[in-house]
Backbone as a ProteinNet text record, in pm:
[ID]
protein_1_A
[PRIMARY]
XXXXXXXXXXXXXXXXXXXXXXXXXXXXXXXXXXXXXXXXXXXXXXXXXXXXXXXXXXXXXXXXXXXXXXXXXXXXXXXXXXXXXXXXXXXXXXXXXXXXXXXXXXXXXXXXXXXXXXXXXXXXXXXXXXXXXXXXXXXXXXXXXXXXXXXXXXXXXXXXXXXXXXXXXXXXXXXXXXXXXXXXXXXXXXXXXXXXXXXXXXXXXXXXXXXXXXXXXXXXXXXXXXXXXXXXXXXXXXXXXXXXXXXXXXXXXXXXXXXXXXXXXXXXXXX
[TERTIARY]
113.9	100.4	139.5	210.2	256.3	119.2	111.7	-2.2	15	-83.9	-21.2	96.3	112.9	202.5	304.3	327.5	456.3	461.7	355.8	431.4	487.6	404.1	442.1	605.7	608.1	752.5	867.8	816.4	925.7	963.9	811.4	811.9	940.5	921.1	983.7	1116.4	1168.7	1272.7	1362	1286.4	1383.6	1369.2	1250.7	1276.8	1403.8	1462.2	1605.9	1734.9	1689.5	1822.7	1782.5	1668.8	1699.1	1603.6	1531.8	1434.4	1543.8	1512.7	1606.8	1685.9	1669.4	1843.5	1751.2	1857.9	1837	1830.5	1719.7	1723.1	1839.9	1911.3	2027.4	1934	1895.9	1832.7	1750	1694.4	1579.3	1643.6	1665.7	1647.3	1583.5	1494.1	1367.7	1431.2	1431.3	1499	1356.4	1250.6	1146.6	1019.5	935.8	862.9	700.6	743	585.1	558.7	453.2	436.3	299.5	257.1	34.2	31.9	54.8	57.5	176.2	213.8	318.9	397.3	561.6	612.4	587.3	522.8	577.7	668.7	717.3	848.6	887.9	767.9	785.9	876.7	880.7	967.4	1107.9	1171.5	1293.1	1338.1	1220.1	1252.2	1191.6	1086	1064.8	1112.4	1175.8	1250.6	1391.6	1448.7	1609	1653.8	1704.9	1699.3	1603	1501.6	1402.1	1448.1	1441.8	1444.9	1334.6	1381.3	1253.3	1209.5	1104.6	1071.1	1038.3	1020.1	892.2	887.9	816.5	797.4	683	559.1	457.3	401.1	254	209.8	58	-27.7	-146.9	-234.2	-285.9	-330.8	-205.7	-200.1	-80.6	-5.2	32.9	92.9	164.4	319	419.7	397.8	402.3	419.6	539.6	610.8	739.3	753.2	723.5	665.6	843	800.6	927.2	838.7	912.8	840.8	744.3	803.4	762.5	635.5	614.4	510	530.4	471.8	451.4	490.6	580.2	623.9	485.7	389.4	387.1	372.6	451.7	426.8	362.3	345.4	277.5	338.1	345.3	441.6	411.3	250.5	158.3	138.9	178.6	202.2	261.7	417.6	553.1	683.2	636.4	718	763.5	931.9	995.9	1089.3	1143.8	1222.4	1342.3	1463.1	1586.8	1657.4	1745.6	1851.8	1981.9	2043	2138	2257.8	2373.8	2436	2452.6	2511.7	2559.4	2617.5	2689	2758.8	2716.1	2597	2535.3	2482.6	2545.6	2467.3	2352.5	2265.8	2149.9	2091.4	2009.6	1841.5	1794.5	1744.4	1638.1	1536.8	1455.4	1348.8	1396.3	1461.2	1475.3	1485.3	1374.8	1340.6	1315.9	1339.3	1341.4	1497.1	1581.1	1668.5	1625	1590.1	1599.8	1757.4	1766.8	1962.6	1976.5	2022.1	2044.8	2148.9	2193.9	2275.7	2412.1	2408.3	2453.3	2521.5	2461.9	2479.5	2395.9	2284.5	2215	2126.2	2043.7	1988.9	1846.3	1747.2	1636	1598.7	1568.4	1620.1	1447.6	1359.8	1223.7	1238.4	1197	1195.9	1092.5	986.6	891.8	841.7	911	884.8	764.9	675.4	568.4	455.2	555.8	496.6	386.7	323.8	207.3	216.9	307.8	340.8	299.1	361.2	339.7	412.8	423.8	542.4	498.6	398.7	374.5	350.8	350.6	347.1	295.9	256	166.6	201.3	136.2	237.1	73.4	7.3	-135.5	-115.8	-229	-204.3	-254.4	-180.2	-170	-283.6	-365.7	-509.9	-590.3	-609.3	-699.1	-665.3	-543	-524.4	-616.7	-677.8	-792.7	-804.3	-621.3	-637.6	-631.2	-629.3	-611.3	-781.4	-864.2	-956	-1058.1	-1042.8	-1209.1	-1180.6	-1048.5	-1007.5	-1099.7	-1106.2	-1181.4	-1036.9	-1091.4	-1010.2	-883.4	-718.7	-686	-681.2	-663.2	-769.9	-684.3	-544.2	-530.9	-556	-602.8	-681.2	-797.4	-792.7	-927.2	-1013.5	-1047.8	-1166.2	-1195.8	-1121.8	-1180.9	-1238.1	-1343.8	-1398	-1508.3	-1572.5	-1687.5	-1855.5	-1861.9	-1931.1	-1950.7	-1823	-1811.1	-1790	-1783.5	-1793.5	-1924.7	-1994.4	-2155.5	-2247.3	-2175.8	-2260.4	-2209.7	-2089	-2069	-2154.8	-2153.6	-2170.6	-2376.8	-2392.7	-2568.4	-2648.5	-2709	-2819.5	-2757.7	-2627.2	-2544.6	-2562.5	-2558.4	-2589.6	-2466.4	-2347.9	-2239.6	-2181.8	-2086.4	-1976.7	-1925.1	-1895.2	-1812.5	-1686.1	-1609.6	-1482	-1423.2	-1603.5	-1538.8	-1571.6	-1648.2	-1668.8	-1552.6	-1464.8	-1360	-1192.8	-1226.5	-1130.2	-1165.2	-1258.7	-1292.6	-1278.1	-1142.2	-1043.1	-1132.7	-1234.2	-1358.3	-1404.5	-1374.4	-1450.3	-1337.7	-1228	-1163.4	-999.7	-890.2	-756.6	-699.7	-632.3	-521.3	-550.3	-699.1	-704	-671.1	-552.4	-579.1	-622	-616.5	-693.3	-634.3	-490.3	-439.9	-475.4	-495	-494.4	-637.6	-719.2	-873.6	-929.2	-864.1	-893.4	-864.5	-714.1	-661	-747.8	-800.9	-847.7	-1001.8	-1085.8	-1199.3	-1229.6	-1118.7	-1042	-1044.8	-963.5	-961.2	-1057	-1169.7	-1297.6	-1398.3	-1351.4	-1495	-1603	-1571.5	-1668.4	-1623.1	-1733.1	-1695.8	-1693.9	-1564.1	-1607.1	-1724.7	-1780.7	-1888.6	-2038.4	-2053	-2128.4	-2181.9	-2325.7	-2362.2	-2356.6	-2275.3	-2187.8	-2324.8	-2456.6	-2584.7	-2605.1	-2565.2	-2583.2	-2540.2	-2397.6	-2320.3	-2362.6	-2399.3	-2388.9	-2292.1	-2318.7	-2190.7	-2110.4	-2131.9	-2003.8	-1950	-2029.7	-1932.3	-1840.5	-1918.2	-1781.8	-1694.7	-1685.4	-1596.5	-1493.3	-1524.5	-1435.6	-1335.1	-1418.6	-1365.4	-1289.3	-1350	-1227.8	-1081.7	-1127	-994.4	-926.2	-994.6	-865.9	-827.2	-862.8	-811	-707.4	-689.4	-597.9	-467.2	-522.7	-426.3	-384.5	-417	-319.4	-233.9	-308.5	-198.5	-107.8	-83.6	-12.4	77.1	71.1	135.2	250.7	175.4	258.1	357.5	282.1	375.4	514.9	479.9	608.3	709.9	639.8	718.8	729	728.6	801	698.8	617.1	507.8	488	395	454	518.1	556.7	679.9	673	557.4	514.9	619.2	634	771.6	826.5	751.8	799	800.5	779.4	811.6	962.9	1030.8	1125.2	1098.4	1189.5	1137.9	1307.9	1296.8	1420.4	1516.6	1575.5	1728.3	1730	1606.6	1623.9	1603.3	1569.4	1472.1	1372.5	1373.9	1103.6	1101.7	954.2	903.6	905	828.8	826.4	674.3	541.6	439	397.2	416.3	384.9	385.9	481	467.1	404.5	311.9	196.9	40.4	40.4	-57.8	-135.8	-277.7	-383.2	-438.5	-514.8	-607.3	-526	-490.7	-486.2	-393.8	-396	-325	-336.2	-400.7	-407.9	-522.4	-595.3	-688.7	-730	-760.3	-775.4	-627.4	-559.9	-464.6	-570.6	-520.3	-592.4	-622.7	-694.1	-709.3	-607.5	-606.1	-417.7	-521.2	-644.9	-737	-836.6	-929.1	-990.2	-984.8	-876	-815.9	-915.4	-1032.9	-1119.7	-1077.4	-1112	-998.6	-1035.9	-983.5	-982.5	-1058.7	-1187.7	-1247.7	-1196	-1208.9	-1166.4	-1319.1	-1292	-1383.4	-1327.8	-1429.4	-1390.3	-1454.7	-1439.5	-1528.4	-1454.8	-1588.5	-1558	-1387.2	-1369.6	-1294.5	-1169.9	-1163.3	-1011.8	-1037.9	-931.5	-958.9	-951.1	-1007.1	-1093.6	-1100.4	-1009.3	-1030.6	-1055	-1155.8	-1195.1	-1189	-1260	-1298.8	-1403.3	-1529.4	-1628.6	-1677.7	-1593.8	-1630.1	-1570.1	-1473.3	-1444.4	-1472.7	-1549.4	-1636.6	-1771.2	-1847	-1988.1	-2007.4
308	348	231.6	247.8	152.8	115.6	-7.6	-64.7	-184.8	-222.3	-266.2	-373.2	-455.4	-572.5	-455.2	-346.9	-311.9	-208.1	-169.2	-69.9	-170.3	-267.1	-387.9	-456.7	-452.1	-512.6	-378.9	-276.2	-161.5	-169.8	-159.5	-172.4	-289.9	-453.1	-538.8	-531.3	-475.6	-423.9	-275.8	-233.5	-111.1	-120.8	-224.1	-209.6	-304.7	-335.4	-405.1	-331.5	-254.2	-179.3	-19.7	-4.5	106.7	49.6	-13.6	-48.2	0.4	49.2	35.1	159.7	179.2	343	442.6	565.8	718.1	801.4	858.1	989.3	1053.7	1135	1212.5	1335.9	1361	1456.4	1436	1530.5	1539.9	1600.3	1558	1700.9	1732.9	1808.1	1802.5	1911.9	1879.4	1944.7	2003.3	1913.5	1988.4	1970	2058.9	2070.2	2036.5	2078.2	2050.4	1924.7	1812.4	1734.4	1707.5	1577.7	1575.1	1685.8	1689.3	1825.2	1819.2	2001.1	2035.7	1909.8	1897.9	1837.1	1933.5	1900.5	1990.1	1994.6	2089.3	2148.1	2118.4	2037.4	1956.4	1802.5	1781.1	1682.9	1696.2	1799.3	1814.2	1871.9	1903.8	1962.7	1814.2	1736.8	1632.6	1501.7	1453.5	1338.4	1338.8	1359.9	1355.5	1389	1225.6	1214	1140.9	1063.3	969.3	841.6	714	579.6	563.4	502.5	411.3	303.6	281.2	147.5	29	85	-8.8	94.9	-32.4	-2.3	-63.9	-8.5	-68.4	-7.6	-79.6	-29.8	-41.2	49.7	50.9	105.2	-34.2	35.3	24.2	182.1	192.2	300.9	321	423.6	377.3	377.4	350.4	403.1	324	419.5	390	491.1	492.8	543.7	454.2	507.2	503	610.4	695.4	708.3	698.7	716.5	903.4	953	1115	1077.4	1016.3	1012.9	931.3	924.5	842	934.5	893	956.7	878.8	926.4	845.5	900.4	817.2	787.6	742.6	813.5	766.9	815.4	684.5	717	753.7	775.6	799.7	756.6	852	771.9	702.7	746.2	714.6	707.8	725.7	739.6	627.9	607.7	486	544.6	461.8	468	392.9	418.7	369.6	411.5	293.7	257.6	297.3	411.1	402.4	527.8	600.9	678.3	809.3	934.2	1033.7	1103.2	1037.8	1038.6	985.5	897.8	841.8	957.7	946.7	1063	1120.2	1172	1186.6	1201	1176	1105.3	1279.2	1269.6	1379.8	1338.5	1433	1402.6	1340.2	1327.5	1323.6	1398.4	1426.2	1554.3	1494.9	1393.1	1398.1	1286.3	1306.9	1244	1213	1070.3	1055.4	1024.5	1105.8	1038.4	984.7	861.4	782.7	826.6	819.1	828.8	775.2	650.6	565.5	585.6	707.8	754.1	684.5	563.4	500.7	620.6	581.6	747.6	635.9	666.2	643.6	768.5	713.8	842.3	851.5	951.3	950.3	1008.4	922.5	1020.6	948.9	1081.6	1086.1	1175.3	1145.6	1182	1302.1	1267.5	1332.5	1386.5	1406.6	1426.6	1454.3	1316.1	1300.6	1199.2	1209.8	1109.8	1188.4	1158.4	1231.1	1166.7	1294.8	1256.4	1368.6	1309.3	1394.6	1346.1	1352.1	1382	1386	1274.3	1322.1	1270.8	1346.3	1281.3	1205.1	1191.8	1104.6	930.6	907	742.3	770.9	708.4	697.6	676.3	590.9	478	616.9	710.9	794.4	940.6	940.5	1027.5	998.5	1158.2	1165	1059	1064.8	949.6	767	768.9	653.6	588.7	687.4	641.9	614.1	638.3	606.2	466.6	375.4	302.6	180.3	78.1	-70.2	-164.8	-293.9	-354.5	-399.7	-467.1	-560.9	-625.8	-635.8	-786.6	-894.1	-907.4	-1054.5	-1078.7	-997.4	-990.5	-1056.3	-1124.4	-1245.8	-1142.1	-1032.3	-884.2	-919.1	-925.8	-937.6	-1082.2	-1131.4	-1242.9	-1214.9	-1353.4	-1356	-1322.1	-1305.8	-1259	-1116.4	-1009.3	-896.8	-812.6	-964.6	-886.2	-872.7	-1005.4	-997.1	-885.2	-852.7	-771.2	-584.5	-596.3	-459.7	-436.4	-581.6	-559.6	-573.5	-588.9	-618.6	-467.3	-522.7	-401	-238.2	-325.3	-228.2	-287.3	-153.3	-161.5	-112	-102.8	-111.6	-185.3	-180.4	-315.9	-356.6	-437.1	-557	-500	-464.4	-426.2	-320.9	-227.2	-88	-147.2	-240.7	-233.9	-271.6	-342.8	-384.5	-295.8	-194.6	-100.9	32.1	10.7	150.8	79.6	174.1	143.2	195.4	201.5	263.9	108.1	8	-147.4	-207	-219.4	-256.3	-226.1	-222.7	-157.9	-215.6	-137	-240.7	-290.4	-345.2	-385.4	-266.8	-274.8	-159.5	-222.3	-124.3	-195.8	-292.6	-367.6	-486	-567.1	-575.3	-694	-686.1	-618.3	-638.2	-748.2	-698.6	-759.3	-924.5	-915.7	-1062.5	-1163.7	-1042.2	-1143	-1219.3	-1092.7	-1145.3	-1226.4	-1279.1	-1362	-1487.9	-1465.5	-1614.2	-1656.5	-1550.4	-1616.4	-1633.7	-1623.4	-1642.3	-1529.7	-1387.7	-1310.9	-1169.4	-1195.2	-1058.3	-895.8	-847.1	-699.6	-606.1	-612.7	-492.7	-604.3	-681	-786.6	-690.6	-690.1	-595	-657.9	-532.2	-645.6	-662.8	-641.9	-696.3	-826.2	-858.1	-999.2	-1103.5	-1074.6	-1179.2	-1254.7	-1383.8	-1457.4	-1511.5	-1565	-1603.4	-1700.8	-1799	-1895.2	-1799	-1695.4	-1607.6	-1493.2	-1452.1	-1362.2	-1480.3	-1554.5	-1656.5	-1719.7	-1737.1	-1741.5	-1599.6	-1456.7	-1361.7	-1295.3	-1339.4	-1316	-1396.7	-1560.2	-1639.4	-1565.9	-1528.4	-1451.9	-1334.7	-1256	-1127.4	-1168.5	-1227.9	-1305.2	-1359.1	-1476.7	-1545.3	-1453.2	-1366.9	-1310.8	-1163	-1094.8	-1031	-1098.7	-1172.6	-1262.5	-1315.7	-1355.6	-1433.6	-1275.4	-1125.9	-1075.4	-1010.6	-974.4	-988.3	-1044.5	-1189.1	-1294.7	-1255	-1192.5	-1221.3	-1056.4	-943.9	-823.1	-700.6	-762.9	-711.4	-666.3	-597.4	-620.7	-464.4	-516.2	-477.2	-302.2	-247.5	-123.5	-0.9	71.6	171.2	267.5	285.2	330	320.1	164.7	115	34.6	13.2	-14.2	-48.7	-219.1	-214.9	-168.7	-191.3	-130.1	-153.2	-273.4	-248.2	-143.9	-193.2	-70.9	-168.8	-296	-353.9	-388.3	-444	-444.2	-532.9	-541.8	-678.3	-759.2	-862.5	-942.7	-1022.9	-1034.4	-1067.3	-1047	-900.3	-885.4	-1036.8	-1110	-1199.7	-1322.3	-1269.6	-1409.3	-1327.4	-1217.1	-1170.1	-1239.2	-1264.5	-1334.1	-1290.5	-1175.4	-1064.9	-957.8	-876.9	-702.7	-719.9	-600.7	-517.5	-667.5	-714	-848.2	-824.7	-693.9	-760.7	-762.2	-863.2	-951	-1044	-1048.9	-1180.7	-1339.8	-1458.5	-1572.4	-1555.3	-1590	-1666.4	-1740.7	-1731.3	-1847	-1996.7	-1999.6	-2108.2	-2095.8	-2060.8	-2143	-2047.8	-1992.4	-1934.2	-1852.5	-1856.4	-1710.1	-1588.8	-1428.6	-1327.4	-1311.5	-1220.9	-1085.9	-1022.8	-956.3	-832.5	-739.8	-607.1	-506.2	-386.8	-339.4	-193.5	-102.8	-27.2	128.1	65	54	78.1	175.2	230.1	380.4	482.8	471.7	554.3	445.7	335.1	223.2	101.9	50.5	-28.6	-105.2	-209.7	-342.8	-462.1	-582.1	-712.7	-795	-915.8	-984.4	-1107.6	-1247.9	-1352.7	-1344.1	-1355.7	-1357.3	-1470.3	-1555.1	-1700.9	-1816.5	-1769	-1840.1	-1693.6	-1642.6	-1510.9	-1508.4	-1512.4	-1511.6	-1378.2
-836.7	-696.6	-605.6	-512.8	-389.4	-320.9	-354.4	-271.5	-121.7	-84.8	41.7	43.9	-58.3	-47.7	-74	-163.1	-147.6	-31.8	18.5	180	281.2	245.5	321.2	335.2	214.7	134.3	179.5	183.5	249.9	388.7	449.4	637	642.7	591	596.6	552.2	482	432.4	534.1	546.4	640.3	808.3	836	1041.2	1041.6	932.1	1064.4	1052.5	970.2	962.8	1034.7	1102.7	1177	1364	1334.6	1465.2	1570.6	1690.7	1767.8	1816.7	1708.4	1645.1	1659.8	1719.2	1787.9	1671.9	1634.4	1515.1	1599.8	1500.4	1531.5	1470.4	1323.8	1265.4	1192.5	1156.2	1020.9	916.8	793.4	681.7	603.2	578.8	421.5	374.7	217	117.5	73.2	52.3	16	69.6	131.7	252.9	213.5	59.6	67.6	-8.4	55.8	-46.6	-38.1	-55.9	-44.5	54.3	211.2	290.3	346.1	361.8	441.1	550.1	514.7	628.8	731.6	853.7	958.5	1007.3	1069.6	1144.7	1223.8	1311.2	1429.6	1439.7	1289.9	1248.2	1284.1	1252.3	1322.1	1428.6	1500.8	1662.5	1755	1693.1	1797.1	1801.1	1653	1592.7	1665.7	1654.7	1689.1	1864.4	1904.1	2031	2057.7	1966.3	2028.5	1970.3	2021.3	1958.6	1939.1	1803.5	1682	1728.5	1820.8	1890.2	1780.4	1698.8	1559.2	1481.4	1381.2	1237.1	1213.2	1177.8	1194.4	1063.8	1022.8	877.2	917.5	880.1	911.6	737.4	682.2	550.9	471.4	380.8	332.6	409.6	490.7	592	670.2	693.6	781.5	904	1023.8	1131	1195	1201.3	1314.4	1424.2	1526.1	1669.1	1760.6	1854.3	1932.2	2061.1	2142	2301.5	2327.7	2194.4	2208.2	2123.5	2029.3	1934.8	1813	1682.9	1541.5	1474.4	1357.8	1231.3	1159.8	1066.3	939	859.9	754.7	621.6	513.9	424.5	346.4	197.5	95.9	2	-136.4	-139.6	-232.9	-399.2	-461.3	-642.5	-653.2	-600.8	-668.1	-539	-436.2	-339.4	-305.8	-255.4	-251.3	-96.8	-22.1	100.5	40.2	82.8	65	185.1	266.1	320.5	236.6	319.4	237.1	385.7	366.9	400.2	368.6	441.1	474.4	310.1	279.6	180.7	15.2	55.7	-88.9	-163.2	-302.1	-356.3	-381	-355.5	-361.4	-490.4	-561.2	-663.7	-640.7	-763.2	-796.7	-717.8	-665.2	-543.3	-456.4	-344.3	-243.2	-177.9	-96.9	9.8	121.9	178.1	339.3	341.3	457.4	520.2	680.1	737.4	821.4	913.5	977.2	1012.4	1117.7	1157.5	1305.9	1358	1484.1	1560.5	1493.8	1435.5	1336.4	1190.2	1190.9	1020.1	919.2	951	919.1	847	705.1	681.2	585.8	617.1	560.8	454.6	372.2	247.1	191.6	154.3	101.3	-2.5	-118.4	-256.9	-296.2	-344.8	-406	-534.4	-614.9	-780.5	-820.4	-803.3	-768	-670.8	-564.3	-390.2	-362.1	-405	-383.5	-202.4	-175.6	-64.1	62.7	216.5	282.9	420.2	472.2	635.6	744	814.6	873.2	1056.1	1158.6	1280.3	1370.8	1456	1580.5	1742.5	1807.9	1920.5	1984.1	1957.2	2009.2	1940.3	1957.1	1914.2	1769.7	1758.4	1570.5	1513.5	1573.9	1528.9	1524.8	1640.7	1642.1	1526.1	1458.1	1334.7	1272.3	1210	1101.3	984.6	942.5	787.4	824.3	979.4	1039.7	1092.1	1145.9	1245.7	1180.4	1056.3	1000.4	871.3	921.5	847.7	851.4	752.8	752.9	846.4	842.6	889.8	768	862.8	726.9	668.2	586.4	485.7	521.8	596	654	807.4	869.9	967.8	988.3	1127.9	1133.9	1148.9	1175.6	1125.6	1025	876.8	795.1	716.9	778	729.3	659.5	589.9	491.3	547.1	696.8	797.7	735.6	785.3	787.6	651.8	570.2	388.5	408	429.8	414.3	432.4	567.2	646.6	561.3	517.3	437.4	292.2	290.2	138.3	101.8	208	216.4	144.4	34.6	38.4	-31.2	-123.3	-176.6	-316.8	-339.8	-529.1	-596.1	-555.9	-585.6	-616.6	-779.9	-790.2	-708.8	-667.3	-535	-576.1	-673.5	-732.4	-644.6	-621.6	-602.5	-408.5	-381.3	-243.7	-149.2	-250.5	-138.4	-176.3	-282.8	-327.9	-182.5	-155.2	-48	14.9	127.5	272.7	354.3	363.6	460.8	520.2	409.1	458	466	370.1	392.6	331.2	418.8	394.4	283.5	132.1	103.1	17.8	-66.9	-167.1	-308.8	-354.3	-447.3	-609.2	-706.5	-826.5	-860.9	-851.7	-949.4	-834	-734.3	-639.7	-611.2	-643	-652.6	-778.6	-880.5	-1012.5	-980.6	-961.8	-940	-876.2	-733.5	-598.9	-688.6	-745.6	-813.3	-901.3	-1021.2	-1061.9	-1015.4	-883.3	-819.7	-790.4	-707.7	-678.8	-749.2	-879.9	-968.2	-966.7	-932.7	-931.6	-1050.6	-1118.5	-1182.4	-1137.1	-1116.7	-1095.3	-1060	-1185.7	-1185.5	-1108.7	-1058.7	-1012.8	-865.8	-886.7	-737.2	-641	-527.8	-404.9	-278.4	-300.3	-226.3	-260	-359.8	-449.8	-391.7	-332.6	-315.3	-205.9	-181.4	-85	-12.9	99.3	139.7	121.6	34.5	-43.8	-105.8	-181.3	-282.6	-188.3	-66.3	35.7	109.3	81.6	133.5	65.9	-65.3	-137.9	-181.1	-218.5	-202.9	-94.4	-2.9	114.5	115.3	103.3	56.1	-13.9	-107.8	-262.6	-217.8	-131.9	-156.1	-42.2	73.1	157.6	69.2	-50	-114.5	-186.3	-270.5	-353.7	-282.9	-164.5	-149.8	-74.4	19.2	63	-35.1	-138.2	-244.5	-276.8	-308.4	-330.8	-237.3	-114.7	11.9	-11.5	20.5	-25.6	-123.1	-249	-386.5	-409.7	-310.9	-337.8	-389	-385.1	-453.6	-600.6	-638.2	-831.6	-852.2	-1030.8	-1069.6	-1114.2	-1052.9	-1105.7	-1127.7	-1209.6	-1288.5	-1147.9	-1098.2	-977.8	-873.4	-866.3	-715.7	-668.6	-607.1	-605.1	-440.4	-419.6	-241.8	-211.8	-62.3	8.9	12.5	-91	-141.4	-297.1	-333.3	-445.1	-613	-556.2	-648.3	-690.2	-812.3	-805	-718.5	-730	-709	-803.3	-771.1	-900.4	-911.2	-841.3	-869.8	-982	-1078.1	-1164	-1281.9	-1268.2	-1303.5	-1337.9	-1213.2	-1211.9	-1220.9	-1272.9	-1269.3	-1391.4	-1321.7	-1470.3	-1507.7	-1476.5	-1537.9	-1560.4	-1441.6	-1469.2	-1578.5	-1697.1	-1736.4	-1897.8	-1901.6	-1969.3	-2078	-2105.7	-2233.3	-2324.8	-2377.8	-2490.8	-2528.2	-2451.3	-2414.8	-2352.8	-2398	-2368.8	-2248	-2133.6	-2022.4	-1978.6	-1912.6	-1898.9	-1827.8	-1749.3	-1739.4	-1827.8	-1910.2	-2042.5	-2156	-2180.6	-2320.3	-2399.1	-2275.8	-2360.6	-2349.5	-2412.4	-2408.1	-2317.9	-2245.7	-2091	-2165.3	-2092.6	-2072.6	-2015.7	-2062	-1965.2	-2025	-1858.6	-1904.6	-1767.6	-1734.3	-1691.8	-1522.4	-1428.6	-1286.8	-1221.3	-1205.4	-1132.7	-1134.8	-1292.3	-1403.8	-1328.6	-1325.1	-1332.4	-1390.2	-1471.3	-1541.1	-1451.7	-1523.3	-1489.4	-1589.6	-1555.3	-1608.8	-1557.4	-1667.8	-1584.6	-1695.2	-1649.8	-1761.9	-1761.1	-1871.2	-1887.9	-1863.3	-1886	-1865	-1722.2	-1677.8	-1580.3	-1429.8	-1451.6	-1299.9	-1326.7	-1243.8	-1319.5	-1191.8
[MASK]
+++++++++++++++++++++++++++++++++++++++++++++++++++++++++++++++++++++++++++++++++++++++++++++++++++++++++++++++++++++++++++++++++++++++++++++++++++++++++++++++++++++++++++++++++++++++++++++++++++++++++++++++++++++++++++++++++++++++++++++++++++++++++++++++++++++++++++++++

C-alpha cells in the first residue's frame, strides 16, 4: 500500500509538470472504484487551473478556483505523467488532460483507490476532518503524543498507526520508527513517558523523512512518478526481517501479529 513518503514522493513528482495547466478534460474508463467517480468530475474539471498540489495524510489534493480534486491511491494505485498517445496499462481508468496534452494518468490495479470531488474546503471533507495532525508538523510533538497516548491500554504500534492521532504512519514506517526509539511495539502506549514520546516522535520524523528523500520503499506496486521504486526499502532494519540478525546487536528479529499486521521488533535493543 502507498504510504505517506510515497504519496508524498508522487505529489513531488507530478506538481511540476502540471501546477499551473488548464484541465482541457476528464476521462474515466472505469467509474467505479473504493466509491463511485462522480460525474461532476468531468463537467467541473475542464476549464479550471490547477493552482497546487497539495497532500493531506495520504490523499492528493488538486485545488482549482471551482473546487479540490482528491485523491486517493489506496492498495495499489500509482499516477503517471505521461501523453495523449502513450499506450495505455491495464487499469487505467482515469485520464486527467491539460490544455497542454499534458495527461496525469490513474491506474489502480485493484481500485481500491479513489477520485472524488468537492467544491467546499477540502479540510472540512468527511475523510479529511476528523484527521490527526502530520507527523512532520510542529503539531505533532512529544507533548501531544503524551497527551494521546495517556491512560491508553493500547499498543503504542497501533496508537500512532491510527490517522485519528496521527497522519501517515503506516505499518513499515511504524515498525522502523519504534526500532529507532527503542520501544517495543506491543508496549502499552499509557506507559510511555515522555523521554520515551520524544524519542518516538524523533523517529517517526527521522525515518519518514529519510524515506521521503530516498523515494519511499520499494513495495510491488508502488512505482513514483517517472515510473520507478523507491528505494528505502533498502535500509529497512526491522520490517519484513524475522529471524534475520539485528543489523545493531545480531540478536534475531521478533515478529508477531498487532492488531492482525505484522510486527517486528528487537527484543533486545526496544524495551
Amino acid at each position: 500500500m502507498p504510504e505517506l513518503p510515497e504519496v508524498e514522493t508522487s505529489r513531488r513528482g507530478i506538481a511540476p509538470h502540471i501546477t499551473g495547466k488548464t484541465f482541457k478534460t476528464v476521462i474515466v474508463r472505469h467509474p467505479q472504484l473504493r466509491w463511485p467517480v462522480p460525474e461532476s468530475l468531468t463537467i467541473d474539471l475542464p476549464g479550471q487551473r490547477l493552482d497546487a498540489v497539495e497532500r493531506r495524510g495520504k490523499y492528493l489534493l488538486l485545488g482549482t478556483g471551482r473546487g479540490t480534486l482528491i485523491l486517493h491511491l489506496g492498495m495499489s494505485g500509482n499516477l503517471r505523467i505521461t501523453t495523449p498517445e502513450q499506450t495505455l496499462r491495464k487499469h487505467d481508468h482515469i485520464d486527467f488532460i491539460f490544455a497542454d496534452d499534458t495527461v496525469l494518468r490513474f491506474n489502480d490495479q485493484r481500485r481500491f483507490g479513489a477520485a472524488l470531488w468537492t467544491a467546499e474546503d477540502p479540510m472540512l471533507h468527511p475523510l479529511l476532518a476528523t484527521l490527526g495532525p502530520e507527523p512532520l508538523s510542529a503539531a505533532f510533538d512529544a507533548n501531544y503524543l503524551r497527551q494521546r497516548a495517556a491512560n491508553r491500554a493500547v499498543p503504542i504500534k497501533s496508537l500512532i498507526m491510527d490517522s485519528h492521532v496521527v497522519v501517515g504512519v503506516g505499518n513499515i514506517y511504524a515498525s522502523e520508527a519504534l526500532f529507532l526509539a527503542g520501544v517495543q511495539p506491543m508496549r502499552c502506549a499509557g506507559e510511555l513517558d515522555t523521554p520515551a514520546c520524544e524519542a518516538l516522535v524523533a523517529a517517526i520524523k527521522t525515518v519518514l523523512q529519510q524515506a521521503i528523500d530516498k523515494g519511499g520503499t520499494t513495495l510491488r506496486d508502488f512505482s513514483n512518478a517517472e515510473g520507478k521504486p523507491g528505494y528505502f526499502k533498502q535500509s529497512l532494519n526491522v520490517y519484513g526481517r524475522g529471524g534475520q540478525a539485528c543489523l545493531r546487536c545480531k540478536e534475531p528479529i521478533q515478529q508477531l501479529k498487532i492488531g492482525q499486521r505484522a510486527s517486528y521488533y528487537c527484543g533486545n535493543c526496544q524495551h
